[in-house]
Structures are given as structure tokens and as C-alpha cells.
Amino acid sequence: TGLAAAWQLTREQAVHAYNANNLIRFHVIANSNSPADQATKYRVRDSVVSAMSGKFDQVDNIQQARKITRENLDYIQQLAVQEVRAGGKDYPVTIKTGRYMFPARTYQNNFYDFTLSAGEYEAVRVVLGRGVGANWWCVLFPPLCFVDPAGVVPAKKTNTNDSPAAVPAFRLGAPRAVTALGSLKRNEQSPGPAWIMAAPEGEPPVEFRFRILDYFRWTRD
């Protein structure tokens, strides 16, 4: 049926796109938790996400994405500095790239729930000033950063310096397929139909729950 075909296409896209090795995350850490510094963090977020969102449109592998990211680090810093100055602040902006620890987070799509497990991920990190305030993050590549609070699902509580007001504004869009480096296996311990992307040793797994299967299961019970 058309519904089943749509699920199959979405499942295949998800399997290909969201291998942990194919992700570059984007992380902004505020100078402090003062209202002014948190507002500056969100302005930096909006500016960088808006400027970078189209740069990966024709990119279909992590190597190209890394090259584009490296080429735009100075640009990202310039954007961040502009927003800091526009907010009347003069603290420095530091841009870092590397592998950083992130807590688990689950996001919601019409077809599936998307969970990034806690673990180390490749990321571009923007540190504003002292960098001791609540932070915000999303996925820079594949380009899934949307300045829109729709679709956020709280994950199990983890130790993080995110305040409730700093929950990532993130909406999961339809993913573009990129070459997957892992394989998908059934998660038998999940409360519903779910698969976990197999990852190399030491890499965080990515879990998907496909809503259409939950629906079929519910209508059958």
C-alpha cells in the first residue's frame, strides 16, 4: 500500500542518514545563565543555523561535510562575534572542532522517533565568553537544525547543564540518504517496534522507533 511504501522509504532514508559516524553536531555554550547571555546564545544559534543550513544541500558524505565545515569556521566565528557585539557584549568567541560528550536526546518525526544516545560525537562547538551557561545543540550535518521547538521529546533525565529554558529547538525533517557505515538490528528490549543502528566499538548507537509500526500494532490489538 501507499502507507507501507512511505514507511519503507522513510525507514531506508533514516537507516542511511543517521549513522553516528555520519553526523556533525552543532553546539553553542552561553557565557552565563543571565537572561542577556542566554538571549545572545539564541541569536548566535539563529544566525549560524540560517547561514549554514543551505551549505550542505548538495553534500552526500561526511568527508565533504567536514571540508565545508572547516572552510566555514572563520565565517561561523564572524557571525557569532557580530551577534555578541549586537547584544552589547564584548566577550570573546571561541570555535572548536573535535569529539565531545553529549547526553541522550530523543526527537520526534511523523514516521519515527529518533534518539541519539549519550556519547561522544563529532561537533562544531561555539563557546561564548566564559562558556559556563546553559547550552544548545542540534545536528549540523545532515542539516537537521531548525529554529522551531516543534517535535522535541525529552529523553531520560541525564546530567547536563541545560536549563529547562535551553532545551534544544529542533525539528527533525525528512532525511537525505547518505552512505551508512553500520547496519540495523531489531531492539528486542524496546517497548515497541524499534531498531538500533549498529555502531563500531566505542561509538554511540542511534535508535529509531517507527510510528507506523506502532500504529499497526495498536490497531491489531
PDB file of C-alpha atoms in Angstrom:
ATOM      1  CA  THR A   1       0.000   0.000   0.000  1.00  0.00           C
ATOM      2  CA  GLY A   2       0.992   3.635  -0.249  1.00  0.00           C
ATOM      3  CA  LEU A   3       1.294   3.883   3.523  1.00  0.00           C
ATOM      4  CA  ALA A   4       3.589   0.879   3.698  1.00  0.00           C
ATOM      5  CA  ALA A   5       5.693   2.211   0.828  1.00  0.00           C
ATOM      6  CA  ALA A   6       6.026   5.563   2.561  1.00  0.00           C
ATOM      7  CA  TRP A   7       7.184   3.820   5.732  1.00  0.00           C
ATOM      8  CA  GLN A   8       9.704   1.718   3.803  1.00  0.00           C
ATOM      9  CA  LEU A   9      11.166   4.788   2.097  1.00  0.00           C
ATOM     10  CA  THR A  10      11.379   6.697   5.365  1.00  0.00           C
ATOM     11  CA  ARG A  11      12.962   3.714   7.102  1.00  0.00           C
ATOM     12  CA  GLU A  12      15.600   3.372   4.379  1.00  0.00           C
ATOM     13  CA  GLN A  13      16.365   7.085   4.485  1.00  0.00           C
ATOM     14  CA  ALA A  14      16.708   7.009   8.249  1.00  0.00           C
ATOM     15  CA  VAL A  15      18.975   3.969   8.185  1.00  0.00           C
ATOM     16  CA  HIS A  16      21.310   5.632   5.691  1.00  0.00           C
ATOM     17  CA  ALA A  17      21.331   9.137   7.130  1.00  0.00           C
ATOM     18  CA  TYR A  18      21.679   8.766  10.854  1.00  0.00           C
ATOM     19  CA  ASN A  19      24.700   6.613  11.456  1.00  0.00           C
ATOM     20  CA  ALA A  20      26.621   8.206  14.319  1.00  0.00           C
ATOM     21  CA  ASN A  21      29.735   8.292  12.131  1.00  0.00           C
ATOM     22  CA  ASN A  22      27.911  10.457   9.577  1.00  0.00           C
ATOM     23  CA  LEU A  23      26.877  13.195  11.993  1.00  0.00           C
ATOM     24  CA  ILE A  24      28.420  16.573  12.722  1.00  0.00           C
ATOM     25  CA  ARG A  25      26.693  18.226  15.649  1.00  0.00           C
ATOM     26  CA  PHE A  26      26.496  21.944  16.414  1.00  0.00           C
ATOM     27  CA  HIS A  27      26.910  23.111  19.995  1.00  0.00           C
ATOM     28  CA  VAL A  28      26.584  26.646  21.410  1.00  0.00           C
ATOM     29  CA  ILE A  29      27.580  27.318  25.030  1.00  0.00           C
ATOM     30  CA  ALA A  30      26.468  30.597  26.586  1.00  0.00           C
ATOM     31  CA  ASN A  31      28.715  32.894  28.595  1.00  0.00           C
ATOM     32  CA  SER A  32      26.401  32.548  31.603  1.00  0.00           C
ATOM     33  CA  ASN A  33      22.790  31.883  32.514  1.00  0.00           C
ATOM     34  CA  SER A  34      21.865  35.557  32.740  1.00  0.00           C
ATOM     35  CA  PRO A  35      18.880  36.491  30.547  1.00  0.00           C
ATOM     36  CA  ALA A  36      21.088  38.688  28.364  1.00  0.00           C
ATOM     37  CA  ASP A  37      23.687  35.977  27.796  1.00  0.00           C
ATOM     38  CA  GLN A  38      21.048  33.356  27.070  1.00  0.00           C
ATOM     39  CA  ALA A  39      19.409  35.706  24.569  1.00  0.00           C
ATOM     40  CA  THR A  40      22.800  36.179  22.917  1.00  0.00           C
ATOM     41  CA  LYS A  41      23.222  32.408  22.688  1.00  0.00           C
ATOM     42  CA  TYR A  42      19.942  32.080  20.814  1.00  0.00           C
ATOM     43  CA  ARG A  43      20.818  34.939  18.455  1.00  0.00           C
ATOM     44  CA  VAL A  44      24.100  33.206  17.662  1.00  0.00           C
ATOM     45  CA  ARG A  45      22.198  29.976  17.107  1.00  0.00           C
ATOM     46  CA  ASP A  46      19.705  31.607  14.754  1.00  0.00           C
ATOM     47  CA  SER A  47      22.397  33.392  12.766  1.00  0.00           C
ATOM     48  CA  VAL A  48      24.658  30.366  12.297  1.00  0.00           C
ATOM     49  CA  VAL A  49      21.847  27.899  11.553  1.00  0.00           C
ATOM     50  CA  SER A  50      20.321  30.267   9.000  1.00  0.00           C
ATOM     51  CA  ALA A  51      23.665  30.875   7.302  1.00  0.00           C
ATOM     52  CA  MET A  52      24.829  27.251   7.265  1.00  0.00           C
ATOM     53  CA  SER A  53      21.575  25.437   6.511  1.00  0.00           C
ATOM     54  CA  GLY A  54      21.947  25.655   2.737  1.00  0.00           C
ATOM     55  CA  LYS A  55      25.649  24.878   2.512  1.00  0.00           C
ATOM     56  CA  PHE A  56      25.117  21.124   2.812  1.00  0.00           C
ATOM     57  CA  ASP A  57      22.320  20.863   0.234  1.00  0.00           C
ATOM     58  CA  GLN A  58      24.466  19.062  -2.335  1.00  0.00           C
ATOM     59  CA  VAL A  59      26.596  17.126   0.153  1.00  0.00           C
ATOM     60  CA  ASP A  60      26.095  13.372   0.398  1.00  0.00           C
ATOM     61  CA  ASN A  61      29.013  12.178   2.538  1.00  0.00           C
ATOM     62  CA  ILE A  62      30.775  13.071   5.757  1.00  0.00           C
ATOM     63  CA  GLN A  63      34.097  13.862   4.048  1.00  0.00           C
ATOM     64  CA  GLN A  64      32.524  16.648   2.008  1.00  0.00           C
ATOM     65  CA  ALA A  65      30.663  17.880   5.078  1.00  0.00           C
ATOM     66  CA  ARG A  66      33.896  18.089   7.070  1.00  0.00           C
ATOM     67  CA  LYS A  67      35.560  20.061   4.284  1.00  0.00           C
ATOM     68  CA  ILE A  68      32.706  22.554   4.129  1.00  0.00           C
ATOM     69  CA  THR A  69      32.709  22.849   7.906  1.00  0.00           C
ATOM     70  CA  ARG A  70      36.454  23.559   8.036  1.00  0.00           C
ATOM     71  CA  GLU A  71      36.133  26.134   5.266  1.00  0.00           C
ATOM     72  CA  ASN A  72      33.406  27.975   7.193  1.00  0.00           C
ATOM     73  CA  LEU A  73      34.841  28.023  10.725  1.00  0.00           C
ATOM     74  CA  ASP A  74      36.028  31.629  10.372  1.00  0.00           C
ATOM     75  CA  TYR A  75      32.639  32.559   8.928  1.00  0.00           C
ATOM     76  CA  ILE A  76      30.844  30.928  11.860  1.00  0.00           C
ATOM     77  CA  GLN A  77      33.060  32.851  14.261  1.00  0.00           C
ATOM     78  CA  GLN A  78      32.365  36.127  12.464  1.00  0.00           C
ATOM     79  CA  LEU A  79      28.625  35.521  12.691  1.00  0.00           C
ATOM     80  CA  ALA A  80      28.870  34.720  16.389  1.00  0.00           C
ATOM     81  CA  VAL A  81      31.009  37.790  17.132  1.00  0.00           C
ATOM     82  CA  GLN A  82      28.536  40.007  15.268  1.00  0.00           C
ATOM     83  CA  GLU A  83      25.671  38.760  17.425  1.00  0.00           C
ATOM     84  CA  VAL A  84      27.683  39.143  20.633  1.00  0.00           C
ATOM     85  CA  ARG A  85      28.526  42.736  19.727  1.00  0.00           C
ATOM     86  CA  ALA A  86      24.934  43.423  18.652  1.00  0.00           C
ATOM     87  CA  GLY A  87      23.872  42.365  22.137  1.00  0.00           C
ATOM     88  CA  GLY A  88      26.182  44.933  23.691  1.00  0.00           C
ATOM     89  CA  LYS A  89      28.761  42.392  24.880  1.00  0.00           C
ATOM     90  CA  ASP A  90      32.471  42.260  24.158  1.00  0.00           C
ATOM     91  CA  TYR A  91      33.453  38.814  25.412  1.00  0.00           C
ATOM     92  CA  PRO A  92      35.421  36.536  23.094  1.00  0.00           C
ATOM     93  CA  VAL A  93      34.038  33.795  20.873  1.00  0.00           C
ATOM     94  CA  THR A  94      35.946  30.522  20.589  1.00  0.00           C
ATOM     95  CA  ILE A  95      35.269  27.992  17.825  1.00  0.00           C
ATOM     96  CA  LYS A  96      36.371  24.412  18.448  1.00  0.00           C
ATOM     97  CA  THR A  97      36.027  21.201  16.492  1.00  0.00           C
ATOM     98  CA  GLY A  98      36.516  17.701  17.807  1.00  0.00           C
ATOM     99  CA  ARG A  99      34.690  14.899  19.558  1.00  0.00           C
ATOM    100  CA  TYR A 100      32.641  15.914  22.587  1.00  0.00           C
ATOM    101  CA  MET A 101      30.321  14.210  25.041  1.00  0.00           C
ATOM    102  CA  PHE A 102      26.584  14.768  24.589  1.00  0.00           C
ATOM    103  CA  PRO A 103      23.687  13.482  26.703  1.00  0.00           C
ATOM    104  CA  ALA A 104      20.952  11.355  25.159  1.00  0.00           C
ATOM    105  CA  ARG A 105      18.199  13.183  23.314  1.00  0.00           C
ATOM    106  CA  THR A 106      15.084  11.945  21.515  1.00  0.00           C
ATOM    107  CA  TYR A 107      13.358  13.859  18.724  1.00  0.00           C
ATOM    108  CA  GLN A 108      10.067  13.149  17.012  1.00  0.00           C
ATOM    109  CA  ASN A 109       9.100  12.814  13.360  1.00  0.00           C
ATOM    110  CA  ASN A 110       5.754  11.902  11.798  1.00  0.00           C
ATOM    111  CA  PHE A 111       7.079   8.434  10.986  1.00  0.00           C
ATOM    112  CA  TYR A 112       9.584   7.636  13.725  1.00  0.00           C
ATOM    113  CA  ASP A 113      11.238   8.734  16.925  1.00  0.00           C
ATOM    114  CA  PHE A 114      14.941   9.487  16.554  1.00  0.00           C
ATOM    115  CA  THR A 115      17.268   9.005  19.531  1.00  0.00           C
ATOM    116  CA  LEU A 116      20.898   9.995  19.725  1.00  0.00           C
ATOM    117  CA  SER A 117      22.382   8.027  22.598  1.00  0.00           C
ATOM    118  CA  ALA A 118      24.680   9.647  25.129  1.00  0.00           C
ATOM    119  CA  GLY A 119      28.272   9.505  23.968  1.00  0.00           C
ATOM    120  CA  GLU A 120      30.995  11.226  22.000  1.00  0.00           C
ATOM    121  CA  TYR A 121      30.101  12.885  18.712  1.00  0.00           C
ATOM    122  CA  GLU A 122      31.993  14.965  16.193  1.00  0.00           C
ATOM    123  CA  ALA A 123      30.899  18.560  16.629  1.00  0.00           C
ATOM    124  CA  VAL A 124      31.485  22.232  15.982  1.00  0.00           C
ATOM    125  CA  ARG A 125      31.449  23.951  19.358  1.00  0.00           C
ATOM    126  CA  VAL A 126      30.898  27.690  19.779  1.00  0.00           C
ATOM    127  CA  VAL A 127      31.940  28.923  23.226  1.00  0.00           C
ATOM    128  CA  LEU A 128      30.718  32.396  24.128  1.00  0.00           C
ATOM    129  CA  GLY A 129      32.831  34.205  26.714  1.00  0.00           C
ATOM    130  CA  ARG A 130      33.440  32.060  29.795  1.00  0.00           C
ATOM    131  CA  GLY A 131      31.233  29.301  28.421  1.00  0.00           C
ATOM    132  CA  VAL A 132      29.620  28.398  31.753  1.00  0.00           C
ATOM    133  CA  GLY A 133      25.972  28.932  30.800  1.00  0.00           C
ATOM    134  CA  ALA A 134      23.290  26.550  29.573  1.00  0.00           C
ATOM    135  CA  ASN A 135      23.982  25.174  26.123  1.00  0.00           C
ATOM    136  CA  TRP A 136      22.050  24.376  22.943  1.00  0.00           C
ATOM    137  CA  TRP A 137      22.763  21.756  20.289  1.00  0.00           C
ATOM    138  CA  CYS A 138      21.459  20.172  17.111  1.00  0.00           C
ATOM    139  CA  VAL A 139      22.811  18.229  14.118  1.00  0.00           C
ATOM    140  CA  LEU A 140      24.691  20.384  11.613  1.00  0.00           C
ATOM    141  CA  PHE A 141      25.115  17.545   9.104  1.00  0.00           C
ATOM    142  CA  PRO A 142      22.913  16.041   7.817  1.00  0.00           C
ATOM    143  CA  PRO A 143      21.305  19.511   8.056  1.00  0.00           C
ATOM    144  CA  LEU A 144      18.669  18.986  10.739  1.00  0.00           C
ATOM    145  CA  CYS A 145      18.898  22.263  12.659  1.00  0.00           C
ATOM    146  CA  PHE A 146      15.603  24.113  12.575  1.00  0.00           C
ATOM    147  CA  VAL A 147      14.831  27.070  14.798  1.00  0.00           C
ATOM    148  CA  ASP A 148      11.471  25.612  15.754  1.00  0.00           C
ATOM    149  CA  PRO A 149      10.543  23.986  19.085  1.00  0.00           C
ATOM    150  CA  ALA A 150       8.153  21.508  17.432  1.00  0.00           C
ATOM    151  CA  GLY A 151       8.962  17.856  17.695  1.00  0.00           C
ATOM    152  CA  VAL A 152      11.157  17.854  20.785  1.00  0.00           C
ATOM    153  CA  VAL A 153      10.690  14.824  23.026  1.00  0.00           C
ATOM    154  CA  PRO A 154      12.514  14.790  26.385  1.00  0.00           C
ATOM    155  CA  ALA A 155      14.897  11.873  26.759  1.00  0.00           C
ATOM    156  CA  LYS A 156      15.519  10.104  30.035  1.00  0.00           C
ATOM    157  CA  LYS A 157      16.935  12.563  32.531  1.00  0.00           C
ATOM    158  CA  THR A 158      20.677  12.934  32.176  1.00  0.00           C
ATOM    159  CA  ASN A 159      23.336  15.052  33.812  1.00  0.00           C
ATOM    160  CA  THR A 160      23.550  18.144  31.649  1.00  0.00           C
ATOM    161  CA  ASN A 161      23.967  21.837  32.184  1.00  0.00           C
ATOM    162  CA  ASP A 162      20.956  22.574  30.005  1.00  0.00           C
ATOM    163  CA  SER A 163      18.314  24.553  31.851  1.00  0.00           C
ATOM    164  CA  PRO A 164      14.627  23.921  31.010  1.00  0.00           C
ATOM    165  CA  ALA A 165      14.607  27.161  29.043  1.00  0.00           C
ATOM    166  CA  ALA A 166      17.524  25.944  26.951  1.00  0.00           C
ATOM    167  CA  VAL A 167      16.003  22.733  25.595  1.00  0.00           C
ATOM    168  CA  PRO A 168      17.259  22.430  22.004  1.00  0.00           C
ATOM    169  CA  ALA A 169      14.900  23.957  19.458  1.00  0.00           C
ATOM    170  CA  PHE A 170      14.921  21.148  16.939  1.00  0.00           C
ATOM    171  CA  ARG A 171      12.571  19.718  14.354  1.00  0.00           C
ATOM    172  CA  LEU A 172      13.503  16.559  12.510  1.00  0.00           C
ATOM    173  CA  GLY A 173      12.984  16.933   8.781  1.00  0.00           C
ATOM    174  CA  ALA A 174      12.910  14.259   6.096  1.00  0.00           C
ATOM    175  CA  PRO A 175      16.476  12.953   5.943  1.00  0.00           C
ATOM    176  CA  ARG A 176      18.569  12.678   2.821  1.00  0.00           C
ATOM    177  CA  ALA A 177      20.225   9.303   2.334  1.00  0.00           C
ATOM    178  CA  VAL A 178      23.979   9.139   2.846  1.00  0.00           C
ATOM    179  CA  THR A 179      26.137   6.060   2.880  1.00  0.00           C
ATOM    180  CA  ALA A 180      25.642   4.140   6.104  1.00  0.00           C
ATOM    181  CA  LEU A 181      28.672   2.668   7.832  1.00  0.00           C
ATOM    182  CA  GLY A 182      26.644   0.498  10.173  1.00  0.00           C
ATOM    183  CA  SER A 183      23.705  -1.872   9.974  1.00  0.00           C
ATOM    184  CA  LEU A 184      20.306  -2.005  11.589  1.00  0.00           C
ATOM    185  CA  LYS A 185      19.244  -4.631  14.113  1.00  0.00           C
ATOM    186  CA  ARG A 186      15.988  -5.165  15.989  1.00  0.00           C
ATOM    187  CA  ASN A 187      15.895  -3.835  19.528  1.00  0.00           C
ATOM    188  CA  GLU A 188      14.009  -6.611  21.296  1.00  0.00           C
ATOM    189  CA  GLN A 189      14.084  -4.783  24.632  1.00  0.00           C
ATOM    190  CA  SER A 190      12.273  -1.736  23.319  1.00  0.00           C
ATOM    191  CA  PRO A 191       8.620  -1.290  24.403  1.00  0.00           C
ATOM    192  CA  GLY A 192       7.567  -1.140  20.735  1.00  0.00           C
ATOM    193  CA  PRO A 193       8.930  -1.794  17.254  1.00  0.00           C
ATOM    194  CA  ALA A 194      12.404  -0.273  17.234  1.00  0.00           C
ATOM    195  CA  TRP A 195      15.759  -0.745  15.608  1.00  0.00           C
ATOM    196  CA  ILE A 196      19.235   0.262  16.744  1.00  0.00           C
ATOM    197  CA  MET A 197      21.892   1.306  14.258  1.00  0.00           C
ATOM    198  CA  ALA A 198      24.896  -0.928  14.905  1.00  0.00           C
ATOM    199  CA  ALA A 199      27.982   1.199  15.524  1.00  0.00           C
ATOM    200  CA  PRO A 200      31.705   0.443  15.684  1.00  0.00           C
ATOM    201  CA  GLU A 201      33.098  -0.293  19.122  1.00  0.00           C
ATOM    202  CA  GLY A 202      33.104   2.836  21.247  1.00  0.00           C
ATOM    203  CA  GLU A 203      30.618   4.696  19.056  1.00  0.00           C
ATOM    204  CA  PRO A 204      27.167   5.674  20.394  1.00  0.00           C
ATOM    205  CA  PRO A 205      24.278   3.790  18.760  1.00  0.00           C
ATOM    206  CA  VAL A 206      21.310   5.518  17.146  1.00  0.00           C
ATOM    207  CA  GLU A 207      17.813   4.158  17.813  1.00  0.00           C
ATOM    208  CA  PHE A 208      14.661   4.531  15.701  1.00  0.00           C
ATOM    209  CA  ARG A 209      11.064   3.773  16.679  1.00  0.00           C
ATOM    210  CA  PHE A 210       8.839   3.659  13.617  1.00  0.00           C
ATOM    211  CA  ARG A 211       5.437   5.121  14.388  1.00  0.00           C
ATOM    212  CA  ILE A 212       3.630   3.391  11.551  1.00  0.00           C
ATOM    213  CA  LEU A 213       4.515   0.005  13.071  1.00  0.00           C
ATOM    214  CA  ASP A 214       3.272   1.181  16.447  1.00  0.00           C
ATOM    215  CA  TYR A 215       0.029   2.202  14.723  1.00  0.00           C
ATOM    216  CA  PHE A 216      -0.408  -1.166  13.022  1.00  0.00           C
ATOM    217  CA  ARG A 217       0.289  -2.901  16.308  1.00  0.00           C
ATOM    218  CA  TRP A 218      -2.247  -0.734  18.125  1.00  0.00           C
ATOM    219  CA  THR A 219      -4.980  -1.346  15.517  1.00  0.00           C
ATOM    220  CA  ARG A 220      -4.342  -5.095  15.640  1.00  0.00           C
ATOM    221  CA  ASP A 221      -4.504  -5.363  19.461  1.00  0.00           C
TER     222      ASP A 221
END
